[in-house]
Amino acid sequence: MHNGRFLTIVGGIFGLIGLVLLCVGIALAASTASFLASANQTEGTVAALTARTTTTRSSDGHTRSNTSWYPTVEFTVDGRRYSFQSSTGSNPPSYKKGESVPVAYDPDDPSNARIASFWSAFLAPLIVGGLGVVFTPIGAVLFVKGRRSTRLRVWLREQGQQVWAEIEHVGRDFTVRVNNRHPYVVHATWQDERTGRTYTAASDPLRYDPGPRLQGQSRVRVLYDPADPDRNLVDLDAPSPHS
């Protein structure tokens, strides 16, 4: 898969995820605001702190654990005691056992309650919406870049100038990771007859080692824009007329 198509797909996925997260964040914020607007207020007490540990595995294979503390709050309405555990945890704990906290509850169902502080009420919408704000522009940039790259490839194949460039290097590109692996890349150089300047073209990242395929071949076809030779395309599918 060439760079343009890869970037277009990744950008589309990132953008879609970002838009979904934005919508979810906005919906959560609206739901929370609606609940707080119609809820009754009282004071509650943090009765306990419950630890929850999550384990994640990073791309380098290391396992990391993260513990968050979730407060359980007790409060009284009309002489009846209610309790709930906050859906928002933190590390270090945001509250201490025995601490008084504001509580918002549904007057028709006091068991439906939550801590009424801004961060406890809106932390989840802010996190989800914030991720959406990050993902959406990243996806848009990658998508646009991918579409431009695809259009450039089409233009080069139709109108680009051809040159048979000398293969300079075949190996892994250690500056890039794709699926946690360094892809292979082919670098080829040629000299512009008009200016005498030497240019280098790099192939798309390759999952396979192109060395065996290029064995005995000293040149590859490069299509480039005469007005800007740095806009180029390495065509590994074309057999070299000079081995």
mmCIF file of C-alpha atoms in Angstrom:
data_model
loop_
_atom_site.group_PDB
_atom_site.id
_atom_site.type_symbol
_atom_site.label_atom_id
_atom_site.label_comp_id
_atom_site.label_asym_id
_atom_site.label_seq_id
_atom_site.Cartn_x
_atom_site.Cartn_y
_atom_site.Cartn_z
ATOM 1 C CA MET A 1 0.000 0.000 0.000
ATOM 2 C CA HIS A 2 1.475 3.361 -1.006
ATOM 3 C CA ASN A 3 1.872 6.282 1.396
ATOM 4 C CA GLY A 4 -1.026 8.301 0.006
ATOM 5 C CA ARG A 5 -3.580 5.548 0.367
ATOM 6 C CA PHE A 6 -2.248 4.562 3.802
ATOM 7 C CA LEU A 7 -2.439 8.151 5.070
ATOM 8 C CA THR A 8 -5.929 8.581 3.612
ATOM 9 C CA ILE A 9 -7.192 5.456 5.391
ATOM 10 C CA VAL A 10 -5.495 6.303 8.692
ATOM 11 C CA GLY A 11 -6.667 9.910 8.478
ATOM 12 C CA GLY A 12 -10.222 8.817 7.770
ATOM 13 C CA ILE A 13 -10.172 6.439 10.759
ATOM 14 C CA PHE A 14 -8.694 9.066 13.075
ATOM 15 C CA GLY A 15 -11.141 11.692 11.862
ATOM 16 C CA LEU A 16 -14.143 9.380 12.297
ATOM 17 C CA ILE A 17 -13.033 8.361 15.786
ATOM 18 C CA GLY A 18 -12.480 12.021 16.645
ATOM 19 C CA LEU A 19 -15.952 13.032 15.474
ATOM 20 C CA VAL A 20 -17.547 10.165 17.406
ATOM 21 C CA LEU A 21 -15.635 11.125 20.563
ATOM 22 C CA LEU A 22 -16.656 14.766 20.126
ATOM 23 C CA CYS A 23 -20.311 13.798 19.779
ATOM 24 C CA VAL A 24 -20.127 11.496 22.804
ATOM 25 C CA GLY A 25 -18.371 14.178 24.860
ATOM 26 C CA ILE A 26 -20.984 16.775 23.936
ATOM 27 C CA ALA A 27 -23.802 14.329 24.706
ATOM 28 C CA LEU A 28 -22.290 13.472 28.097
ATOM 29 C CA ALA A 29 -21.824 17.154 28.935
ATOM 30 C CA ALA A 30 -25.403 17.977 27.906
ATOM 31 C CA SER A 31 -26.787 15.056 29.926
ATOM 32 C CA THR A 32 -24.768 16.078 32.992
ATOM 33 C CA ALA A 33 -25.824 19.724 32.693
ATOM 34 C CA SER A 34 -29.476 18.696 32.337
ATOM 35 C CA PHE A 35 -29.244 16.463 35.406
ATOM 36 C CA LEU A 36 -27.616 19.173 37.535
ATOM 37 C CA ALA A 37 -30.199 21.739 36.433
ATOM 38 C CA SER A 38 -33.103 19.614 37.671
ATOM 39 C CA ALA A 39 -31.392 17.967 40.669
ATOM 40 C CA ASN A 40 -31.656 18.856 44.321
ATOM 41 C CA GLN A 41 -28.525 19.688 46.290
ATOM 42 C CA THR A 42 -27.329 18.435 49.668
ATOM 43 C CA GLU A 43 -24.145 17.626 51.529
ATOM 44 C CA GLY A 44 -22.656 14.156 51.608
ATOM 45 C CA THR A 45 -19.681 12.475 53.268
ATOM 46 C CA VAL A 46 -16.983 10.348 51.675
ATOM 47 C CA ALA A 47 -17.490 7.004 53.407
ATOM 48 C CA ALA A 48 -14.820 4.974 51.581
ATOM 49 C CA LEU A 49 -12.245 5.019 48.806
ATOM 50 C CA THR A 50 -12.115 2.025 46.469
ATOM 51 C CA ALA A 51 -8.986 1.248 44.458
ATOM 52 C CA ARG A 52 -9.277 -0.036 40.893
ATOM 53 C CA THR A 53 -6.178 -1.152 39.050
ATOM 54 C CA THR A 54 -5.934 -1.387 35.277
ATOM 55 C CA THR A 55 -3.085 -3.024 33.395
ATOM 56 C CA THR A 56 -1.950 -2.019 29.907
ATOM 57 C CA ARG A 57 0.761 -3.321 27.613
ATOM 58 C CA SER A 58 2.805 -0.754 25.706
ATOM 59 C CA SER A 59 4.159 -1.144 22.168
ATOM 60 C CA ASP A 60 7.568 -2.051 23.578
ATOM 61 C CA GLY A 61 6.068 -5.053 25.373
ATOM 62 C CA HIS A 62 6.246 -3.656 28.908
ATOM 63 C CA THR A 63 3.271 -4.020 31.232
ATOM 64 C CA ARG A 64 2.156 -0.963 33.180
ATOM 65 C CA SER A 65 -0.375 -0.782 36.008
ATOM 66 C CA ASN A 66 -2.407 2.248 37.021
ATOM 67 C CA THR A 67 -4.501 2.523 40.167
ATOM 68 C CA SER A 68 -7.338 5.018 40.574
ATOM 69 C CA TRP A 69 -9.339 5.723 43.726
ATOM 70 C CA TYR A 70 -13.135 6.021 43.537
ATOM 71 C CA PRO A 71 -15.009 7.673 46.435
ATOM 72 C CA THR A 72 -18.176 6.210 47.908
ATOM 73 C CA VAL A 73 -20.416 8.986 49.191
ATOM 74 C CA GLU A 74 -23.223 8.753 51.754
ATOM 75 C CA PHE A 75 -25.965 11.350 52.166
ATOM 76 C CA THR A 76 -29.374 11.637 53.803
ATOM 77 C CA VAL A 77 -32.702 12.718 52.251
ATOM 78 C CA ASP A 78 -35.862 12.896 54.382
ATOM 79 C CA GLY A 79 -34.242 10.804 57.098
ATOM 80 C CA ARG A 80 -33.235 8.000 54.724
ATOM 81 C CA ARG A 81 -29.570 7.271 54.037
ATOM 82 C CA TYR A 82 -28.335 6.752 50.486
ATOM 83 C CA SER A 83 -24.913 5.975 49.067
ATOM 84 C CA PHE A 84 -23.284 5.854 45.652
ATOM 85 C CA GLN A 85 -19.837 5.328 44.207
ATOM 86 C CA SER A 86 -18.541 8.048 41.913
ATOM 87 C CA SER A 87 -17.880 7.035 38.328
ATOM 88 C CA THR A 88 -14.788 9.264 38.349
ATOM 89 C CA GLY A 89 -11.575 8.062 39.957
ATOM 90 C CA SER A 90 -8.167 9.652 40.298
ATOM 91 C CA ASN A 91 -4.624 9.064 41.450
ATOM 92 C CA PRO A 92 -3.854 10.540 43.918
ATOM 93 C CA PRO A 93 -7.372 10.471 45.395
ATOM 94 C CA SER A 94 -9.337 13.679 44.901
ATOM 95 C CA TYR A 95 -11.085 13.253 48.273
ATOM 96 C CA LYS A 96 -10.311 11.988 51.748
ATOM 97 C CA LYS A 97 -12.408 9.606 53.833
ATOM 98 C CA GLY A 98 -14.744 11.651 56.033
ATOM 99 C CA GLU A 99 -14.587 14.711 53.759
ATOM 100 C CA SER A 100 -17.805 16.608 53.076
ATOM 101 C CA VAL A 101 -18.756 16.944 49.397
ATOM 102 C CA PRO A 102 -21.676 18.553 47.540
ATOM 103 C CA VAL A 103 -24.173 16.032 46.198
ATOM 104 C CA ALA A 104 -26.745 16.451 43.423
ATOM 105 C CA TYR A 105 -29.595 13.919 43.394
ATOM 106 C CA ASP A 106 -32.781 13.222 41.479
ATOM 107 C CA PRO A 107 -35.675 14.351 43.705
ATOM 108 C CA ASP A 108 -37.841 11.535 42.321
ATOM 109 C CA ASP A 109 -35.096 8.935 42.860
ATOM 110 C CA PRO A 110 -32.432 10.022 45.373
ATOM 111 C CA SER A 111 -30.398 6.875 44.680
ATOM 112 C CA ASN A 112 -29.557 8.515 41.343
ATOM 113 C CA ALA A 113 -26.919 10.904 42.601
ATOM 114 C CA ARG A 114 -23.427 12.198 41.870
ATOM 115 C CA ILE A 115 -20.833 14.538 43.316
ATOM 116 C CA ALA A 116 -21.835 18.047 42.274
ATOM 117 C CA SER A 117 -18.360 19.567 41.928
ATOM 118 C CA PHE A 118 -17.415 20.708 38.419
ATOM 119 C CA TRP A 119 -14.498 18.303 37.935
ATOM 120 C CA SER A 120 -16.336 15.251 39.252
ATOM 121 C CA ALA A 121 -19.383 16.006 37.127
ATOM 122 C CA PHE A 122 -17.681 17.052 33.906
ATOM 123 C CA LEU A 123 -14.324 15.239 33.956
ATOM 124 C CA ALA A 124 -15.546 12.337 31.792
ATOM 125 C CA PRO A 125 -17.116 14.617 29.120
ATOM 126 C CA LEU A 126 -13.969 16.769 29.113
ATOM 127 C CA ILE A 127 -11.697 13.739 28.634
ATOM 128 C CA VAL A 128 -13.833 12.199 25.887
ATOM 129 C CA GLY A 129 -14.406 15.522 24.144
ATOM 130 C CA GLY A 130 -10.726 16.452 24.535
ATOM 131 C CA LEU A 131 -9.675 13.247 22.804
ATOM 132 C CA GLY A 132 -12.105 14.110 20.035
ATOM 133 C CA VAL A 133 -10.566 17.581 19.705
ATOM 134 C CA VAL A 134 -7.132 15.945 19.352
ATOM 135 C CA PHE A 135 -8.117 13.104 17.002
ATOM 136 C CA THR A 136 -10.273 15.113 14.600
ATOM 137 C CA PRO A 137 -7.657 17.632 13.324
ATOM 138 C CA ILE A 138 -4.964 14.943 13.215
ATOM 139 C CA GLY A 139 -7.260 12.799 11.091
ATOM 140 C CA ALA A 140 -8.128 15.757 8.860
ATOM 141 C CA VAL A 141 -4.457 16.617 8.286
ATOM 142 C CA LEU A 142 -3.523 13.001 7.512
ATOM 143 C CA PHE A 143 -6.521 12.600 5.212
ATOM 144 C CA VAL A 144 -5.729 15.767 3.233
ATOM 145 C CA LYS A 145 -2.046 14.834 3.052
ATOM 146 C CA GLY A 146 -2.948 11.353 1.835
ATOM 147 C CA ARG A 147 -5.286 12.687 -0.852
ATOM 148 C CA ARG A 148 -2.622 15.098 -2.069
ATOM 149 C CA SER A 149 -0.053 12.311 -2.171
ATOM 150 C CA THR A 150 -2.449 10.107 -4.149
ATOM 151 C CA ARG A 151 -3.168 12.888 -6.654
ATOM 152 C CA LEU A 152 0.581 13.501 -7.019
ATOM 153 C CA ARG A 153 1.176 9.820 -7.781
ATOM 154 C CA VAL A 154 -1.492 9.867 -10.448
ATOM 155 C CA TRP A 155 -0.035 13.037 -11.983
ATOM 156 C CA LEU A 156 3.508 11.648 -11.966
ATOM 157 C CA ARG A 157 2.400 8.414 -13.656
ATOM 158 C CA GLU A 158 0.573 10.390 -16.333
ATOM 159 C CA GLN A 159 2.825 13.415 -16.851
ATOM 160 C CA GLY A 160 5.999 12.879 -14.833
ATOM 161 C CA GLN A 161 9.424 12.715 -16.472
ATOM 162 C CA GLN A 162 11.131 9.330 -16.411
ATOM 163 C CA VAL A 163 14.680 8.600 -15.369
ATOM 164 C CA TRP A 164 16.504 5.384 -14.513
ATOM 165 C CA ALA A 165 18.137 6.130 -11.168
ATOM 166 C CA GLU A 166 21.013 4.255 -9.575
ATOM 167 C CA ILE A 167 20.025 2.158 -6.553
ATOM 168 C CA GLU A 168 21.950 3.647 -3.656
ATOM 169 C CA HIS A 169 20.569 1.794 -0.659
ATOM 170 C CA VAL A 170 18.151 -1.035 0.132
ATOM 171 C CA GLY A 171 17.336 -1.692 3.763
ATOM 172 C CA ARG A 172 15.168 -0.882 6.749
ATOM 173 C CA ASP A 173 14.086 2.639 7.552
ATOM 174 C CA PHE A 174 14.803 2.929 11.273
ATOM 175 C CA THR A 175 13.182 6.372 11.476
ATOM 176 C CA VAL A 176 9.697 4.908 10.882
ATOM 177 C CA ARG A 177 7.583 2.210 12.516
ATOM 178 C CA VAL A 178 4.625 0.525 10.841
ATOM 179 C CA ASN A 179 2.777 -2.090 12.915
ATOM 180 C CA ASN A 180 5.667 -1.922 15.396
ATOM 181 C CA ARG A 181 8.194 -2.866 12.699
ATOM 182 C CA HIS A 182 10.712 -0.850 10.715
ATOM 183 C CA PRO A 183 9.702 -1.023 7.034
ATOM 184 C CA TYR A 184 12.112 -1.503 4.139
ATOM 185 C CA VAL A 185 12.903 1.326 1.765
ATOM 186 C CA VAL A 186 14.790 1.753 -1.513
ATOM 187 C CA HIS A 187 16.820 4.911 -2.140
ATOM 188 C CA ALA A 188 17.897 5.806 -5.660
ATOM 189 C CA THR A 189 19.835 8.783 -7.026
ATOM 190 C CA TRP A 190 20.087 10.504 -10.393
ATOM 191 C CA GLN A 191 21.589 13.690 -11.791
ATOM 192 C CA ASP A 192 19.500 16.355 -13.458
ATOM 193 C CA GLU A 193 21.125 16.970 -16.874
ATOM 194 C CA ARG A 194 19.939 20.579 -16.949
ATOM 195 C CA THR A 195 21.294 21.691 -13.584
ATOM 196 C CA GLY A 196 23.844 19.012 -12.756
ATOM 197 C CA ARG A 197 22.214 18.620 -9.347
ATOM 198 C CA THR A 198 21.893 15.172 -7.812
ATOM 199 C CA TYR A 199 18.523 14.101 -6.418
ATOM 200 C CA THR A 200 17.543 11.199 -4.192
ATOM 201 C CA ALA A 201 14.189 9.443 -4.300
ATOM 202 C CA ALA A 202 12.837 7.092 -1.651
ATOM 203 C CA SER A 203 10.304 4.350 -2.256
ATOM 204 C CA ASP A 204 7.159 3.877 -0.213
ATOM 205 C CA PRO A 205 7.686 1.935 3.042
ATOM 206 C CA LEU A 206 7.730 -1.778 2.205
ATOM 207 C CA ARG A 207 6.686 -4.668 4.437
ATOM 208 C CA TYR A 208 8.916 -7.093 2.574
ATOM 209 C CA ASP A 209 12.640 -7.039 1.819
ATOM 210 C CA PRO A 210 12.969 -5.895 -1.824
ATOM 211 C CA GLY A 211 16.622 -7.017 -1.960
ATOM 212 C CA PRO A 212 15.976 -10.459 -3.517
ATOM 213 C CA ARG A 213 13.564 -8.934 -6.005
ATOM 214 C CA LEU A 214 16.141 -6.325 -7.073
ATOM 215 C CA GLN A 215 19.065 -8.744 -7.136
ATOM 216 C CA GLY A 216 21.216 -8.097 -10.194
ATOM 217 C CA GLN A 217 19.374 -4.829 -10.858
ATOM 218 C CA SER A 218 21.351 -1.612 -10.470
ATOM 219 C CA ARG A 219 18.657 0.889 -11.458
ATOM 220 C CA VAL A 220 15.009 1.601 -10.817
ATOM 221 C CA ARG A 221 12.589 3.842 -12.668
ATOM 222 C CA VAL A 222 11.832 7.192 -11.057
ATOM 223 C CA LEU A 223 9.057 9.492 -12.220
ATOM 224 C CA TYR A 224 9.513 13.121 -11.205
ATOM 225 C CA ASP A 225 8.157 16.609 -11.696
ATOM 226 C CA PRO A 226 10.637 18.521 -13.936
ATOM 227 C CA ALA A 227 9.691 21.759 -12.204
ATOM 228 C CA ASP A 228 10.396 20.220 -8.782
ATOM 229 C CA PRO A 229 12.389 16.951 -8.926
ATOM 230 C CA ASP A 230 11.901 16.454 -5.180
ATOM 231 C CA ARG A 231 8.315 15.526 -6.102
ATOM 232 C CA ASN A 232 9.006 12.018 -7.303
ATOM 233 C CA LEU A 233 7.902 8.410 -7.320
ATOM 234 C CA VAL A 234 10.041 5.263 -7.240
ATOM 235 C CA ASP A 235 8.437 2.659 -9.518
ATOM 236 C CA LEU A 236 9.723 -0.734 -8.355
ATOM 237 C CA ASP A 237 7.406 -2.577 -10.728
ATOM 238 C CA ALA A 238 9.232 -1.454 -13.847
ATOM 239 C CA PRO A 239 12.065 -3.829 -14.923
ATOM 240 C CA SER A 240 15.342 -1.994 -15.444
ATOM 241 C CA PRO A 241 16.677 -1.984 -19.015
ATOM 242 C CA HIS A 242 20.199 -1.811 -17.579
ATOM 243 C CA SER A 243 21.245 -4.395 -14.980
#
